[in-house]
Short mmCIF file of C-alpha atoms and ligand atoms in Angstrom, two decimals:
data_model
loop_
_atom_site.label_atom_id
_atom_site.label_comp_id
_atom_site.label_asym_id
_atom_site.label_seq_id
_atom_site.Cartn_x
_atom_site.Cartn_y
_atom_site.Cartn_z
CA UNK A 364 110.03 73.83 82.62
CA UNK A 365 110.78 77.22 84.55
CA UNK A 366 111.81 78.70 81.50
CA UNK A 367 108.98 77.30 79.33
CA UNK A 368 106.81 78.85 81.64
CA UNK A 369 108.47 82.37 81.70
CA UNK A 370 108.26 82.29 77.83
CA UNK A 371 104.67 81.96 78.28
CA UNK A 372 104.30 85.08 80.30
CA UNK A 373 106.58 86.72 78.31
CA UNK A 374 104.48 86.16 75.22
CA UNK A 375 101.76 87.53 77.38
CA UNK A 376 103.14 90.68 78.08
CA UNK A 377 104.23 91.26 74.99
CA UNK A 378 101.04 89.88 73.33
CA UNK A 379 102.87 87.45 71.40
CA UNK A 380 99.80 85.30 70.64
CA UNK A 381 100.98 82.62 67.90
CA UNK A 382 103.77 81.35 65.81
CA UNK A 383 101.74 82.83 63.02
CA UNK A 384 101.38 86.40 64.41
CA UNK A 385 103.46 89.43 62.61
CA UNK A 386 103.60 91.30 66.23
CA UNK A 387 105.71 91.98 68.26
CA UNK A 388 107.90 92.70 65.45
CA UNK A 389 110.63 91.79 67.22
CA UNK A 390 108.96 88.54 67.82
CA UNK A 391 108.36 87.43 64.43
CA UNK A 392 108.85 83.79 63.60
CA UNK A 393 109.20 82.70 66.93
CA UNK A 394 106.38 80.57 69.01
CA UNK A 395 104.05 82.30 71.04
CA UNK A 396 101.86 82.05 73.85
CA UNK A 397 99.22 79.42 72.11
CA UNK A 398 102.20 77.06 70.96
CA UNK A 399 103.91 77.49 74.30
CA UNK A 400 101.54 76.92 76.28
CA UNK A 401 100.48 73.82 74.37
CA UNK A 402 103.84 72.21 74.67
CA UNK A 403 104.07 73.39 78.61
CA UNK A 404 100.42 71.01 79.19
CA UNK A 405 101.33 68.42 77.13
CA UNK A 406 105.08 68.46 79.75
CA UNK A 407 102.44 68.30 82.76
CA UNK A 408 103.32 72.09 83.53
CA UNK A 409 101.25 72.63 86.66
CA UNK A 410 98.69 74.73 85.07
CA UNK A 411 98.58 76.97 88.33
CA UNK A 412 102.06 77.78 87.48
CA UNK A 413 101.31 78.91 84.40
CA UNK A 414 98.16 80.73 85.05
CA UNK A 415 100.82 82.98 87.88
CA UNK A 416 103.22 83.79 85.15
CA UNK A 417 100.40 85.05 83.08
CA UNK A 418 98.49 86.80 85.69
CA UNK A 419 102.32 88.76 86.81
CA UNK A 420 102.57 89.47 83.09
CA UNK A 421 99.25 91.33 82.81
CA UNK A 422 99.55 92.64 86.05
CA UNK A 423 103.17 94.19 84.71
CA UNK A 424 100.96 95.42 81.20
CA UNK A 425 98.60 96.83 83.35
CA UNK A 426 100.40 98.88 85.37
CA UNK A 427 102.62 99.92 82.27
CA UNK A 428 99.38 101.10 80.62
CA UNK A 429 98.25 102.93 84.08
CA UNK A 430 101.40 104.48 83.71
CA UNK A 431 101.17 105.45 79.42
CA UNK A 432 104.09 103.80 79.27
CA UNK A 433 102.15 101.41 76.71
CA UNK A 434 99.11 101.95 75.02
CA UNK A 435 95.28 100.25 73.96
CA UNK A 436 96.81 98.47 71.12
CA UNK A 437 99.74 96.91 73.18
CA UNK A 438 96.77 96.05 75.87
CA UNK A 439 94.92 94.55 73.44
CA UNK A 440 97.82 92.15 71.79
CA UNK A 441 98.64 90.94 75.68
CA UNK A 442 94.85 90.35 76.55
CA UNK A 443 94.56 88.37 72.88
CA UNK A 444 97.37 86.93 73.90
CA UNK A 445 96.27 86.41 77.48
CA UNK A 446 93.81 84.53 75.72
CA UNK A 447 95.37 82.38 73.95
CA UNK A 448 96.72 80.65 77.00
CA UNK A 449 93.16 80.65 78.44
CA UNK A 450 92.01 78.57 75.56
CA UNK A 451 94.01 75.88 76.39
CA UNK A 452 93.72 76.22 80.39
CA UNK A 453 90.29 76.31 80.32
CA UNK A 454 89.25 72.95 80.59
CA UNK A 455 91.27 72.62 83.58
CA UNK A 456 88.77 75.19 85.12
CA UNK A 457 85.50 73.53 83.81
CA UNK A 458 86.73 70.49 85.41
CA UNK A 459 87.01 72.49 88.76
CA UNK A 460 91.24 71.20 88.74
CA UNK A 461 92.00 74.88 89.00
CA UNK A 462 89.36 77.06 91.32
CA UNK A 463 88.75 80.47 89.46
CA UNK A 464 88.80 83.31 91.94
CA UNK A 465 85.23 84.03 91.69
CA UNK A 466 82.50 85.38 89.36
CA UNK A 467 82.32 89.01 87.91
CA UNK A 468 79.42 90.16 86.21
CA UNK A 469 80.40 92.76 83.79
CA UNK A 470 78.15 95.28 81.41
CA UNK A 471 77.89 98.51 79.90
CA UNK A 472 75.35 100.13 81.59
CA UNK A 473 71.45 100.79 79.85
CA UNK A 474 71.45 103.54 76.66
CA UNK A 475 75.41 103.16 76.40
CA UNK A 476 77.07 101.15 73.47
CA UNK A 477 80.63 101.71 74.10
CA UNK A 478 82.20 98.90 74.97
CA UNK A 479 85.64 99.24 74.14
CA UNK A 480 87.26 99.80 77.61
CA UNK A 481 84.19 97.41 78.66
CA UNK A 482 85.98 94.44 76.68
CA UNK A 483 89.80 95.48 77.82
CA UNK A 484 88.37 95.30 81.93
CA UNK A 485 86.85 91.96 80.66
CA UNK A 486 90.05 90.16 79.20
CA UNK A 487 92.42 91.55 81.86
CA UNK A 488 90.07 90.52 84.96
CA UNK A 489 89.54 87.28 83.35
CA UNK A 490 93.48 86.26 82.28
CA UNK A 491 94.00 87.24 86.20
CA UNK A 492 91.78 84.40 87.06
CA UNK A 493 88.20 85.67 87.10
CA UNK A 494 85.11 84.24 85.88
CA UNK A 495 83.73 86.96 83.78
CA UNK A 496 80.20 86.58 82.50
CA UNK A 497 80.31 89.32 80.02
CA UNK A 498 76.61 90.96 79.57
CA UNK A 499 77.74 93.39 76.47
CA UNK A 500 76.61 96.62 76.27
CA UNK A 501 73.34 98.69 76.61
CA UNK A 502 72.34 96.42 79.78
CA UNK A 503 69.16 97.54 81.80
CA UNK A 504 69.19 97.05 85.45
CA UNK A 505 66.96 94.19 85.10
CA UNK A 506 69.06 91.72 83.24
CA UNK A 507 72.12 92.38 86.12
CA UNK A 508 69.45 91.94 88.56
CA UNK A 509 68.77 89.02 87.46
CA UNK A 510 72.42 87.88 87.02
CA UNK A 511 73.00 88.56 90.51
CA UNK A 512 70.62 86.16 91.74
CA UNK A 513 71.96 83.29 89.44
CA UNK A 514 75.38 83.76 90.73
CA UNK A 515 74.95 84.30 94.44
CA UNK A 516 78.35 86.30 96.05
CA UNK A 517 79.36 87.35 92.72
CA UNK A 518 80.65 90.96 91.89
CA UNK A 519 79.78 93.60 89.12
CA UNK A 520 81.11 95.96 87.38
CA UNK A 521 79.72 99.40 86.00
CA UNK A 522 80.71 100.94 82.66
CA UNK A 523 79.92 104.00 81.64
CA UNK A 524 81.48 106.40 78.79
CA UNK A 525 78.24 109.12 78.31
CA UNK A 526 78.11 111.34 81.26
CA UNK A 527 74.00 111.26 80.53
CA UNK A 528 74.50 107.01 81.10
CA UNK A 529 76.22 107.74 84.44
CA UNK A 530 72.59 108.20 85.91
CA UNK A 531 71.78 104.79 84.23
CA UNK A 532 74.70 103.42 85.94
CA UNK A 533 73.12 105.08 89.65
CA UNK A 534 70.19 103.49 88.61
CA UNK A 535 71.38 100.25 88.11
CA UNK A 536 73.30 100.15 91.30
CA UNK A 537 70.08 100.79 93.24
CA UNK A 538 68.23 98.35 91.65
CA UNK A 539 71.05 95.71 92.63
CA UNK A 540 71.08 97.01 96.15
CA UNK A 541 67.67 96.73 96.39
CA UNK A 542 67.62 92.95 96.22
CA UNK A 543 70.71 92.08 96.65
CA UNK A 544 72.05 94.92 99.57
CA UNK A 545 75.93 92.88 100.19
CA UNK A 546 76.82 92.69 96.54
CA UNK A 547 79.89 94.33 95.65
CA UNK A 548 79.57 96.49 92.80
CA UNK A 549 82.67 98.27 90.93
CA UNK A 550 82.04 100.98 88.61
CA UNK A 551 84.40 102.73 86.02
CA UNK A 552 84.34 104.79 82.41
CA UNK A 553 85.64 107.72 81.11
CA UNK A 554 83.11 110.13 83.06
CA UNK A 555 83.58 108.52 86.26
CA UNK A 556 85.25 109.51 89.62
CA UNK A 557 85.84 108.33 92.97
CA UNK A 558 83.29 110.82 94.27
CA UNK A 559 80.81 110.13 91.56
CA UNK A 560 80.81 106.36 92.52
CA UNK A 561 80.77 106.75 95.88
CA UNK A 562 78.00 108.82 95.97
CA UNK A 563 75.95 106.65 93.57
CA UNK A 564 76.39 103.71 96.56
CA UNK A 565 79.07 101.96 94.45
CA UNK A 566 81.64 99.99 96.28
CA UNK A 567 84.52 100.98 94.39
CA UNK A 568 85.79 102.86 91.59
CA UNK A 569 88.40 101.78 89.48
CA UNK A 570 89.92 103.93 86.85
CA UNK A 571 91.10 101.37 84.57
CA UNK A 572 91.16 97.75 84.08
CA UNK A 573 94.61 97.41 86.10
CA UNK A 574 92.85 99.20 88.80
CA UNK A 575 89.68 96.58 88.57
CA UNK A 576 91.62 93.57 89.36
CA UNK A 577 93.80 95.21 91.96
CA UNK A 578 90.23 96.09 93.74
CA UNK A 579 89.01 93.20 93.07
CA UNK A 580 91.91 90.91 93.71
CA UNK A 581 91.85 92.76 97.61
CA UNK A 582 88.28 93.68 98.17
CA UNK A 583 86.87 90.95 96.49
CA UNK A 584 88.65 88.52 97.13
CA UNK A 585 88.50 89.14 100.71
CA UNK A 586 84.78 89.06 100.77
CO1 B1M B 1347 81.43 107.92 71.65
N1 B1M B 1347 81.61 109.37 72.93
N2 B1M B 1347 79.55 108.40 71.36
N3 B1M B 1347 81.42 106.49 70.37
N4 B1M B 1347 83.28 107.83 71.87
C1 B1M B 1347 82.88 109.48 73.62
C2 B1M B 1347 82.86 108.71 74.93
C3 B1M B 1347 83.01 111.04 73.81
C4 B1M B 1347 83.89 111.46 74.99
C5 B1M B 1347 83.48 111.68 72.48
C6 B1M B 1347 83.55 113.19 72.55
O1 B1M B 1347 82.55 113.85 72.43
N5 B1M B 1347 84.71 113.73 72.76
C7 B1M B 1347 81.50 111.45 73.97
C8 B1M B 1347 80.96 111.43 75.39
C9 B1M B 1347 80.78 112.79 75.96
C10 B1M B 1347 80.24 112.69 77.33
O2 B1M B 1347 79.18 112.22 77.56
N6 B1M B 1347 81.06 113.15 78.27
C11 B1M B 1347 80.83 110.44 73.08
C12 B1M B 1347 79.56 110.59 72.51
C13 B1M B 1347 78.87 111.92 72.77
C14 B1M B 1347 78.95 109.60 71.72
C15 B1M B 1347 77.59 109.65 71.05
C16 B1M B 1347 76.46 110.28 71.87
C17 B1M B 1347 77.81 110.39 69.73
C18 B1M B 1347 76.54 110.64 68.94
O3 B1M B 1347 75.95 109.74 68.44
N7 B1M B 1347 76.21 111.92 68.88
C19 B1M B 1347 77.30 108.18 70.73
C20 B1M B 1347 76.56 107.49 71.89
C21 B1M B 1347 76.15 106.11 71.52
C22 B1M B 1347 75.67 105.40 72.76
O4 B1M B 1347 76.47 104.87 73.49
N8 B1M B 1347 74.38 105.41 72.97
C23 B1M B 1347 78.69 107.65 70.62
C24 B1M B 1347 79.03 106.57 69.83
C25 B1M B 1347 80.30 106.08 69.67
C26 B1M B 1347 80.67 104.96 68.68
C27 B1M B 1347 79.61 103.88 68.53
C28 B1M B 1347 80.93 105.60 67.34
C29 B1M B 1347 82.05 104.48 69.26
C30 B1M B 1347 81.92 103.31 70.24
C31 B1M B 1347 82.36 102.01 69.61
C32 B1M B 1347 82.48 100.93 70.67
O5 B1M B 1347 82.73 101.13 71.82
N9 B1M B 1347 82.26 99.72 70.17
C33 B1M B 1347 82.48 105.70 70.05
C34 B1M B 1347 83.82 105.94 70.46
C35 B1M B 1347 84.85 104.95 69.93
C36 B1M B 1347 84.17 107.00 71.31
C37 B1M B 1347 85.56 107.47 71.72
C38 B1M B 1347 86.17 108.14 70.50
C39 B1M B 1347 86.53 106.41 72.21
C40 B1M B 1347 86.01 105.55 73.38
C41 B1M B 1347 86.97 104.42 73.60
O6 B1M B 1347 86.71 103.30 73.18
N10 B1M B 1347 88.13 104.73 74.21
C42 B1M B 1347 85.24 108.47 72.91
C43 B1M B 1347 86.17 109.67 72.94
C44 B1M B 1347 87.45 109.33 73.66
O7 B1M B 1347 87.44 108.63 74.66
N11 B1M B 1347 88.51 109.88 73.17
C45 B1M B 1347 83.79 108.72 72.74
C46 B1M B 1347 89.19 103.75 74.41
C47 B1M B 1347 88.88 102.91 75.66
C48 B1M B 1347 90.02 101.94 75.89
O8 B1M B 1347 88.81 103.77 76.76
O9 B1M B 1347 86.32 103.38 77.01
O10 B1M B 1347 87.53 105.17 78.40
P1 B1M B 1347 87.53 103.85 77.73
O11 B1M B 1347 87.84 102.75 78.79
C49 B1M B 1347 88.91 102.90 79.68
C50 B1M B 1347 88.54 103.50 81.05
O12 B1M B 1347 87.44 104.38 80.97
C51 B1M B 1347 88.33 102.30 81.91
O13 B1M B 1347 89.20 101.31 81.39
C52 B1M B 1347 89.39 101.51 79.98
C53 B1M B 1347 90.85 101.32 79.68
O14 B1M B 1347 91.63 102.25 80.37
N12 B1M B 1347 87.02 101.67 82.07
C54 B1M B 1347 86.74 100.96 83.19
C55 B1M B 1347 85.97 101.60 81.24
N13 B1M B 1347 85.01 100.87 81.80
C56 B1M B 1347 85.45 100.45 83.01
C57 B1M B 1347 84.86 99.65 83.99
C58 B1M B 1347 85.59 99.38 85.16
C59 B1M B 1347 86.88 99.90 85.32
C60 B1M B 1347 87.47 100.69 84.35
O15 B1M B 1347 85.15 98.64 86.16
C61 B1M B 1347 83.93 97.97 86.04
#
C-alpha cells in the first residue's frame, strides 16, 4: 500500500495525470495519478495518507519552481495532476471524512484579467488541502466582501499583474477591513512586494504560489 501511495505522489510531482497522458515522456504508458489513486480507494488506502503524499509532492514542485529549477508548464502538469487525485478524494471531503484545512477566497483583483498565476495559486493551495472558492478574475471589492461574510474565518488572496490594478487591490483590502477588520488577507502578482503589501494593510505577501501555502499553512492555519 506504501508504495501505491508513493506512486501517487510521484505521479503528482511529475504531473503524471493518466494512463492516457503522453507526459512525462518518460512516463508514457504507465498509470498515473487518476488510475492510481483509483485502485489505492478501492484497497481502503486511508485517504489522509494519500492526500500527505500529494501535498509533500507539490510542496517538493513548488519549491523546485521557487527555485527555476522547473518551470509553469511542469507546474501546471503536477497541479492537473494534483487534480486528478482530488477528483476522486473529493467526496471524502463533502462527506466531512477528511476536514479540509480551511476556506480561501481567491480573485484577481477589479480591472485585471490575468489570471494565469491566479489559477496556478488556486490548484497548488487547493491539492495542499484548502478549500478554494475561486472568484475568477476582474473581481470588485464588493463581491469579496460579500464572500467574506458567507464564509466567516476564511482567508483571501490578492492578485494583481497591472501595476495600475495594484491600487484596486489597496482598495479591495480596505473594503474587507472595513467589515470584516480580523480577516487575513494574502496578496501576490507580478508588481507586488513585501513593502507594497504591507503598506496597503495586507497580511502577507507571498511571491508565488509555493510561498501562499507555506503562509498560509503557518499563519493561517494558526489563526
Ligand atoms: Co498582460 N501584461 N496585459 N496580458 N501580460 C503583463 C502583466 C505585462 C508585464 C506585459 C509587459 O508589458 N511586459 C504588462 C503589465 C505592465 C505593468 O503594469 N507593470 C501587461 C499589460 C500592460 C497588459 C495590458 C494592459 C495590455 C494591453 O491591453 N495594452 C492588458 C491588460 C488587460 C487587463 O488585465 N485589464 C493585458 C492583457 C493580457 C492578456 C489578456 C493578453 C494575457 C492574460 C491572459 C490570462 O491571464 N488569461 C496577458 C499576459 C499573458 C501577460 C504576460 C505576458 C504573462 C502573464 C502570465 O500569465 N505570467 C505578462 C508579461 C510577463 O509576465 N512576462 C503580461 C505567467 C504567470 C505564471 O505568472 O501571473 O506573474 P504571474 O503569476 C505568478 C506570480 O506573480 C505569483 O504566482 C504566479 C506563479 O509564480 N502570483 C501570486 C500571482 N498571483 C498571486 C497571488 C498570490 C501569490 C502569488 O497570493 C494570493
Amino acid at each position: 500500500m506504501d508504495e501505491l501511495i508513493s506512486r501517487i505522489g510521484e505521479c503528482v510531482e511529475r504531473g503524471k495525470v493518466n494512463l492516457a497522458a503522453p507526459f512525462p515522456p518518460a512516463m508514457k504508458g504507465l498509470e498515473g495519478a487518476d488510475e492510481l489513486t483509483k485502485k489505492a480507494l478501492e484497497a481502503n488506502a486511508p485517504v489522509d495518507a494519500i492526500l500527505l503524499a500529494c501535498n509533500d509532492a507539490m510542496q517538493r514542485i513548488g519549491a523546485k519552481f521557487s527555485r527555476n529549477e522547473v518551470f509553469v508548464p511542469e507546474l501546471l502538469m503536477a497541479a492537473k495532476a494534483m487534480h486528478a487525485v482530488m477528483a476522486h478524494l473529493k467526496p471524502f471531503f463533502q462527506s466531512g471524512t477528511v476536514k479540509a484545512k480551511g476556506t480561501f477566497i481567491l480573485g484577481t483583483v477589479a480591472g485585471d484579467l490575468h489570471d494565469i498565476g491566479k489559477n496556478l495559486v488556486s490548484m497548488v493551495v487547493e491539492g495542499n488541502g484548502w478549500e478554494v472558492i475561486d472568484l475568477g478574475v476582474d473581481v470588485k471589492p464588493a463581491r469579496f466582501v460579500e464572500k467574506v461574510r458567507e464564509n466567516p474565518g476564511c482567508i483571501v488572496g490578492l492578485s494583481a499583474l497591472l501595476t495600475t490594478t495594484m491600487a484596486n487591490m489597496a482598495a479591495t483590502v480596505k473594503e474587507i477591513r472595513a467589515g470584516f477588520p480580523d480577516t487575513k488577507i494574502v496578496v501576490g502578482g507580478a508588481p507586488l512586494t513585501a513593502a507594497a503589501a504591507a503598506e496597503m494593510g495586507a497580511t502577507g505577501y507571498a511571491r508565488d504560489p509555493q510561498g501562499a501555502v507555506e503562509w498560509l499553512n503557518t499563519i493561517g492555519v494558526a489563526a
